[in-house]
Amino acid sequence: MDLKEIKSLIQLLEETDLTEIEIEEHGRRIRVRKEQGQTVSLSAPLHTEAAALPAVSPVSQALQPQQEFSNETEPHLAVIHSPIVGTFYRAHTQGAEPYVQVGDLVKKGQILCIVEAMKLMNEIESDHDGTVVAVCVEDKSSVEFGQPLFKIEPAQ
Amino acid sequence: MDLKEIKSLIQLLEETDLTEIEIEEHGRRIRVRKEQGQTVSLSAPLHTEAAALPAVSPVSQALQPQQEFSNETEPHLAVIHSPIVGTFYRAHTQGAEPYVQVGDLVKKGQILCIVEAMKLMNEIESDHDGTVVAVCVEDKSSVEFGQPLFKIEPAQ
Amino acid sequence: MFKKILIANRGEIAVRIIRACRELSIRTVAIYSEADAQALHVRMADESICVGPADANLSYRNIPNILSSAELTGAEAIHPGYGFLAEDGHFAEVCESVGVRFIGPSAEAIRLLGNKVKARETMKKAGIPIIPGSDGVVSGEAEAIEVANRIGYPVMIKAVSGGGGRGIRVVQKEEELSQLLKTARSEGRTVCGDESVYIEKYFVEPRHIEVQVLADEKGKAVFFPERDCSIQRRHQKLVEESPSPLVDEKLRRELGRAALEAVRATHYVNAGTVEFLFEKEFYFIEMNARIQVEHPVTEAVSGIDLVKEQIKIAAGQGLEFKQNQIKCQGHSMECRINAECPEKFTPSSGTISVFHLPGGPGVRVDTALVSPTKITPYYDPMVAKLIVHAENRELAIAKMKMALSEFFIEGIKTSLPLHRRIMEDQTFINGRYSTNYIESFLAASLSTPPDLPL
Amino acid sequence: MFKKILIANRGEIAVRIIRACRELSIRTVAIYSEADAQALHVRMADESICVGPADANLSYRNIPNILSSAELTGAEAIHPGYGFLAEDGHFAEVCESVGVRFIGPSAEAIRLLGNKVKARETMKKAGIPIIPGSDGVVSGEAEAIEVANRIGYPVMIKAVSGGGGRGIRVVQKEEELSQLLKTARSEGRTVCGDESVYIEKYFVEPRHIEVQVLADEKGKAVFFPERDCSIQRRHQKLVEESPSPLVDEKLRRELGRAALEAVRATHYVNAGTVEFLFEKEFYFIEMNARIQVEHPVTEAVSGIDLVKEQIKIAAGQGLEFKQNQIKCQGHSMECRINAECPEKFTPSSGTISVFHLPGGPGVRVDTALVSPTKITPYYDPMVAKLIVHAENRELAIAKMKMALSEFFIEGIKTSLPLHRRIMEDQTFINGRYSTNYIESFLAASLSTPPDLPL
């Protein structure tokens, strides 16, 4: 399959008012299609525009709505989400070693990090045995409900 | 063709936010598709709803907007459109014979009808040689700009 | 003034509060559930934080996550809107304990008013008329007769543990009392094993009249021209108007005085609403410790932005106007547009792909609708409020009819058709409706020929 | 009152007129071009008739087809809106000759006011100040000096047949006059073979102030608080407000008196607007014989529906209010949202698939937007009017900023970003702007760092 060809079709579609292009040849069919007035064009129009207007509404947005919580591109990985709103800490105390590093083997129930909320330190445990392949959040940054914290490659 | 299968696809489509489902297999292709927020659902929403509300806004609509002026289904036919807004008369005077009947052979330039506007009788001529195959408007009814009056099968 | 406010709500009221904040140059933090990631209030706010899943108990009522959100974003105050945590005394208390200003009355006032028995007692002590009845449970037939004679027939016998119409009997005259007392007792016993009953004045065609108040921390309080919210079904208001077609200037002042008395008796601060039942006289029902859905009709006739005032009061600013500066100009009306079947009131969910909102002079629409919007079954079915303002009631009805005629929502069933019919109904037009209106209106509708669809 | 009105227009003003008709229980007939078959005014009207192809000359200005439409539908009156046939004396005349009421002034008044020279003469005779200058062409240098001394420097020498800046010279003092007179003459001769010139007072920083009037057939006339429309680019108004930040109560009365004098002098009936140029004193420019785009700001401060009044006057009803009943409450402002590049003002066409209109208290949007709308290049680029009303000018600006911040149109370029910047601009906020404002504002903008996009 010629990915370049499909990409150029998508680009063509995006540059015009067309909503669909379909090509069928040599027993192969490619169809690209976009919805107008639907989900795609509406992902976050108000924010988009506001962001272009720093003079009018200086949007700093400490916490951007994170809508990409799903793990579609890496379906084999397990994702540990934040169960609460709070501040993410990788270590027990400042300066201490992080609970886990990328590459570490972890057990189900093992503490991965702390999310502090209202002065309470909430220990977040792994719900899988496996290998830590990614830490999704910077140390000491804010996390919202459902935000991915770690990606774990489950043990076979 | 399995009608049941198609119906279940349609049902599936209606129950979801999808706009299109396409299946291609064993040399057979089924595609069902709905328009969202686009032309189809928008054909005339305000009128549609108003029409369901005779108590609130008694819409009689002597003249419905005629949006189907094109002749897509019969591309071989010539259509004579009204060039003005007025009242359509098939005959010169009341009780007289109509200028033309379905089945009549007409010449280019021959008078087909009269559209009266502001007491002026405007003679509408055929712009084709051919056979009248349809009279699209009732005698003495109102016509708007661009409304089809006659369909003519052009002579070879 | 606050620099940043967190809005602990969703839908039109969150949008309404964000607009007020913008005008006051206050930055806003929206919270949202996973079901609302695309919602208008999230898009409009300067910052937004997901606080939980679709279930409101785990998101919009999730006190720890909401307070954490305020802490993380540095929001100095929380506006609760209506519903959710708006009248939760515990929430108000926790807010104050962690140093976040709760935009509303004190936790004590919320708790007092949330306890219907205590609220009633407080108002009675303050000299505000309450619905006449027995002082609690009646011991026997002799006491029942005595109470009924004192308050006058018709009276209502209510089983203490009854509900949903069970254990309730209306007594028209003394001869009926003995028999109906027995029936109510036995029904109470059957349904919930408790034959205790109490007696209350029964109102045949009462009206629901309410008075908006604002009170600042310095003890200054004002009342606004009354709202008539008698058009209800199952205690859900459908149409509200201000002023009431029933209330004259004298009654308006009396209602206002009673409302201010309620404010004093409860040491109430911020915006609140004192609800009365009216039939010949007015009687206190309850006091709502929040901004109400129908606040825009009061804004229309008074020209005062109540949400901005709420914020200013919470920031410690005193009220800038006096009672005699509060006008009652023209007439305003609100229709609540719900996502529901207009006949049976069953909620309707789905995706609104196409809609058209009315506009023009004197027309206001408060909504969180944005295309496409998914109406989920998780929250309040109200999708929009349509508010009109005109010189008088007749013109307000004409304007409402006009606005309803062009209001169009596709993809779900709404109460729009019902509102259109109400605006054509002679009883409503005359202004002679009671809280029974919708019930009898619908009953009459069902007997009309089928070519008049709802 | 009329039973049915035909609206000989499109876009937001057609929608506006349909709304007014609905409130007055008048049935409506929309006309439309083939390009507008899906337009909102067509959907909203009770009936609609296609009157021609996209080209407005063949549709919205097609007098025979429009009158036929009125005849066929039994419309008793025609509302022309603004633009198209609104100030066409011939159309007004033909309407009346076929027995259809034209909602506007008489054909004579339209013709008189359409002729700028005659209008100026009429006003001068009526004692209304007109822009000082020579009585027609000046014969030589001596006369030029005499005129310039009489009206005071700076003056403007204008070639009679000049235009587009050619053959125009501004003279600051007498010493310059002789030389600049020669230049203007020779430029006039070069460009159009005519060296005749006239002299007019030159205004350095004039303001555009206009007064809305209503006059009924019985000779009763009223004026409204002035509108300030100085924010223009190429004589196209962009922002309008009422009252003017410049005008005090005394000047307001003087402007009003002059406007009423203009009504009397032209036997004017229905809604009209007398436009003045103001610099220290006010001077008549012209009188517009129609409803104007910016009428909503007057509706906001006065509480009077001008379109409804137009219809009532045309139906022969007398004005129901007196001059002293016309209030000036609070402050109102309008931004015209055009489909155009916000920097270069080139029109932008395309399909608007997604948009969000602002709402809340004191916010009005007049638009024909409906999703999806195709913005065609055939007609006026204005896609919406955003009008706010608040207690004072400062709060009105805050509200306008709020409303602009949530106003969103996707698919075309609009003037929204320009309006957002104007509302942040100190000169505008101070209210000290002239008709040169936009030009100098844009010039200044271009020199600001590129991280402040328009």
Short mmCIF file of N, CA and C in Angstrom, two decimals, chain C residues 8-9 56-64 66-67 78-97 100-116 268 287-291:
data_model
loop_
_atom_site.label_atom_id
_atom_site.label_comp_id
_atom_site.label_asym_id
_atom_site.label_seq_id
_atom_site.Cartn_x
_atom_site.Cartn_y
_atom_site.Cartn_z
N ALA C 8 -17.99 25.09 39.63
CA ALA C 8 -18.24 23.69 39.97
C ALA C 8 -19.59 23.28 39.40
N ASN C 9 -19.71 23.39 38.09
CA ASN C 9 -20.97 23.05 37.46
C ASN C 9 -20.75 22.81 35.97
N ALA C 56 -22.24 11.88 38.01
CA ALA C 56 -22.05 13.17 38.68
C ALA C 56 -21.54 13.01 40.10
N ASN C 57 -21.92 11.91 40.76
CA ASN C 57 -21.46 11.71 42.14
C ASN C 57 -19.94 11.57 42.20
N LEU C 58 -19.37 11.10 41.11
CA LEU C 58 -17.92 10.89 41.06
C LEU C 58 -17.19 12.03 40.36
N SER C 59 -17.92 13.01 39.84
CA SER C 59 -17.27 14.13 39.13
C SER C 59 -17.79 15.47 39.67
N TYR C 60 -18.98 15.89 39.22
CA TYR C 60 -19.47 17.21 39.62
C TYR C 60 -19.79 17.30 41.11
N ARG C 61 -19.89 16.14 41.77
CA ARG C 61 -20.09 16.16 43.23
C ARG C 61 -18.87 15.62 43.96
N ASN C 62 -17.75 15.48 43.25
CA ASN C 62 -16.54 14.93 43.86
C ASN C 62 -15.76 16.04 44.56
N ILE C 63 -16.08 16.23 45.84
CA ILE C 63 -15.52 17.37 46.59
C ILE C 63 -13.98 17.36 46.61
N PRO C 64 -13.33 16.22 46.93
CA PRO C 64 -11.85 16.26 46.95
C PRO C 64 -11.25 16.70 45.61
N ILE C 66 -12.63 18.42 43.22
CA ILE C 66 -12.96 19.81 42.90
C ILE C 66 -12.05 20.76 43.69
N LEU C 67 -11.88 20.46 44.97
CA LEU C 67 -11.02 21.33 45.77
C LEU C 67 -9.56 21.23 45.33
N ILE C 78 -15.10 29.52 44.44
CA ILE C 78 -15.83 28.50 43.69
C ILE C 78 -17.28 28.94 43.57
N HIS C 79 -17.76 28.96 42.33
CA HIS C 79 -19.19 29.22 42.13
C HIS C 79 -19.86 27.87 41.89
N PRO C 80 -20.84 27.52 42.73
CA PRO C 80 -21.44 26.18 42.59
C PRO C 80 -22.60 26.11 41.60
N GLY C 81 -23.08 27.27 41.07
CA GLY C 81 -24.24 27.24 40.18
C GLY C 81 -25.49 26.81 40.93
N TYR C 82 -26.31 25.98 40.27
CA TYR C 82 -27.47 25.36 40.97
C TYR C 82 -27.35 23.86 40.82
N GLY C 83 -27.99 23.12 41.71
CA GLY C 83 -27.87 21.66 41.67
C GLY C 83 -26.50 21.23 42.17
N PHE C 84 -26.13 19.96 41.93
CA PHE C 84 -24.84 19.42 42.37
C PHE C 84 -24.51 19.85 43.81
N LEU C 85 -23.46 20.66 44.00
CA LEU C 85 -23.03 21.00 45.36
C LEU C 85 -23.55 22.36 45.84
N ALA C 86 -24.50 22.92 45.09
CA ALA C 86 -24.90 24.30 45.39
C ALA C 86 -25.49 24.45 46.78
N GLU C 87 -26.21 23.43 47.26
CA GLU C 87 -26.81 23.58 48.57
C GLU C 87 -26.32 22.49 49.53
N ASP C 88 -25.04 22.24 49.43
CA ASP C 88 -24.40 21.24 50.27
C ASP C 88 -23.60 21.98 51.34
N GLY C 89 -24.14 21.98 52.56
CA GLY C 89 -23.51 22.73 53.64
C GLY C 89 -22.08 22.25 53.91
N HIS C 90 -21.90 20.93 53.79
CA HIS C 90 -20.57 20.36 54.02
C HIS C 90 -19.56 20.95 53.02
N PHE C 91 -19.96 21.02 51.75
CA PHE C 91 -19.06 21.56 50.72
C PHE C 91 -18.69 23.01 51.02
N ALA C 92 -19.71 23.80 51.35
CA ALA C 92 -19.46 25.22 51.67
C ALA C 92 -18.45 25.33 52.82
N GLU C 93 -18.63 24.44 53.81
CA GLU C 93 -17.76 24.46 54.98
C GLU C 93 -16.32 24.08 54.62
N VAL C 94 -16.19 23.01 53.83
CA VAL C 94 -14.85 22.55 53.45
C VAL C 94 -14.15 23.62 52.61
N CYS C 95 -14.89 24.24 51.69
CA CYS C 95 -14.31 25.33 50.88
C CYS C 95 -13.67 26.37 51.79
N GLU C 96 -14.46 26.85 52.75
CA GLU C 96 -13.97 27.91 53.61
C GLU C 96 -12.78 27.42 54.44
N SER C 97 -12.83 26.14 54.86
CA SER C 97 -11.76 25.62 55.71
C SER C 97 -10.43 25.52 54.97
N VAL C 100 -10.81 28.62 50.29
CA VAL C 100 -11.41 28.98 49.00
C VAL C 100 -12.79 29.56 49.30
N ARG C 101 -13.05 30.73 48.72
CA ARG C 101 -14.34 31.39 48.99
C ARG C 101 -15.45 30.62 48.28
N PHE C 102 -16.51 30.29 49.02
CA PHE C 102 -17.68 29.66 48.44
C PHE C 102 -18.65 30.77 48.05
N ILE C 103 -19.01 30.86 46.79
CA ILE C 103 -19.89 31.95 46.34
C ILE C 103 -21.33 31.55 46.61
N GLY C 104 -21.77 31.94 47.79
CA GLY C 104 -23.10 31.58 48.25
C GLY C 104 -23.20 31.90 49.73
N PRO C 105 -24.28 31.50 50.36
CA PRO C 105 -24.44 31.81 51.79
C PRO C 105 -23.53 30.94 52.65
N SER C 106 -23.55 31.19 53.95
CA SER C 106 -22.72 30.42 54.88
C SER C 106 -23.23 28.99 54.97
N ALA C 107 -22.34 28.08 55.40
CA ALA C 107 -22.72 26.69 55.59
C ALA C 107 -23.88 26.57 56.57
N GLU C 108 -23.88 27.43 57.59
CA GLU C 108 -24.95 27.38 58.60
C GLU C 108 -26.30 27.70 57.97
N ALA C 109 -26.32 28.77 57.16
CA ALA C 109 -27.57 29.16 56.52
C ALA C 109 -28.06 28.06 55.58
N ILE C 110 -27.11 27.47 54.84
CA ILE C 110 -27.49 26.39 53.92
C ILE C 110 -28.11 25.22 54.69
N ARG C 111 -27.48 24.86 55.81
CA ARG C 111 -27.97 23.73 56.59
C ARG C 111 -29.33 24.01 57.20
N LEU C 112 -29.46 25.22 57.73
CA LEU C 112 -30.74 25.59 58.35
C LEU C 112 -31.85 25.51 57.32
N LEU C 113 -31.61 26.09 56.14
CA LEU C 113 -32.67 26.15 55.12
C LEU C 113 -32.89 24.79 54.47
N GLY C 114 -31.87 23.93 54.55
CA GLY C 114 -32.01 22.59 53.99
C GLY C 114 -32.90 21.69 54.85
N ASN C 115 -32.99 22.02 56.11
CA ASN C 115 -33.87 21.28 57.02
C ASN C 115 -35.24 21.96 57.00
N LYS C 116 -36.20 21.34 56.28
CA LYS C 116 -37.48 22.01 56.03
C LYS C 116 -38.24 22.33 57.33
N TYR C 268 -28.81 35.57 56.31
CA TYR C 268 -28.50 35.14 54.95
C TYR C 268 -27.62 36.16 54.22
N MET C 287 -36.84 28.35 51.39
CA MET C 287 -35.92 29.35 50.87
C MET C 287 -34.76 28.62 50.20
N ASN C 288 -34.47 28.97 48.95
CA ASN C 288 -33.41 28.30 48.20
C ASN C 288 -32.10 29.09 48.29
N ALA C 289 -31.08 28.41 48.76
CA ALA C 289 -29.81 29.06 49.06
C ALA C 289 -28.85 29.00 47.88
N ARG C 290 -29.32 29.51 46.71
CA ARG C 290 -28.49 29.42 45.49
C ARG C 290 -29.05 30.36 44.44
N ILE C 291 -28.33 30.50 43.33
CA ILE C 291 -28.91 31.17 42.17
C ILE C 291 -29.90 30.18 41.58
#
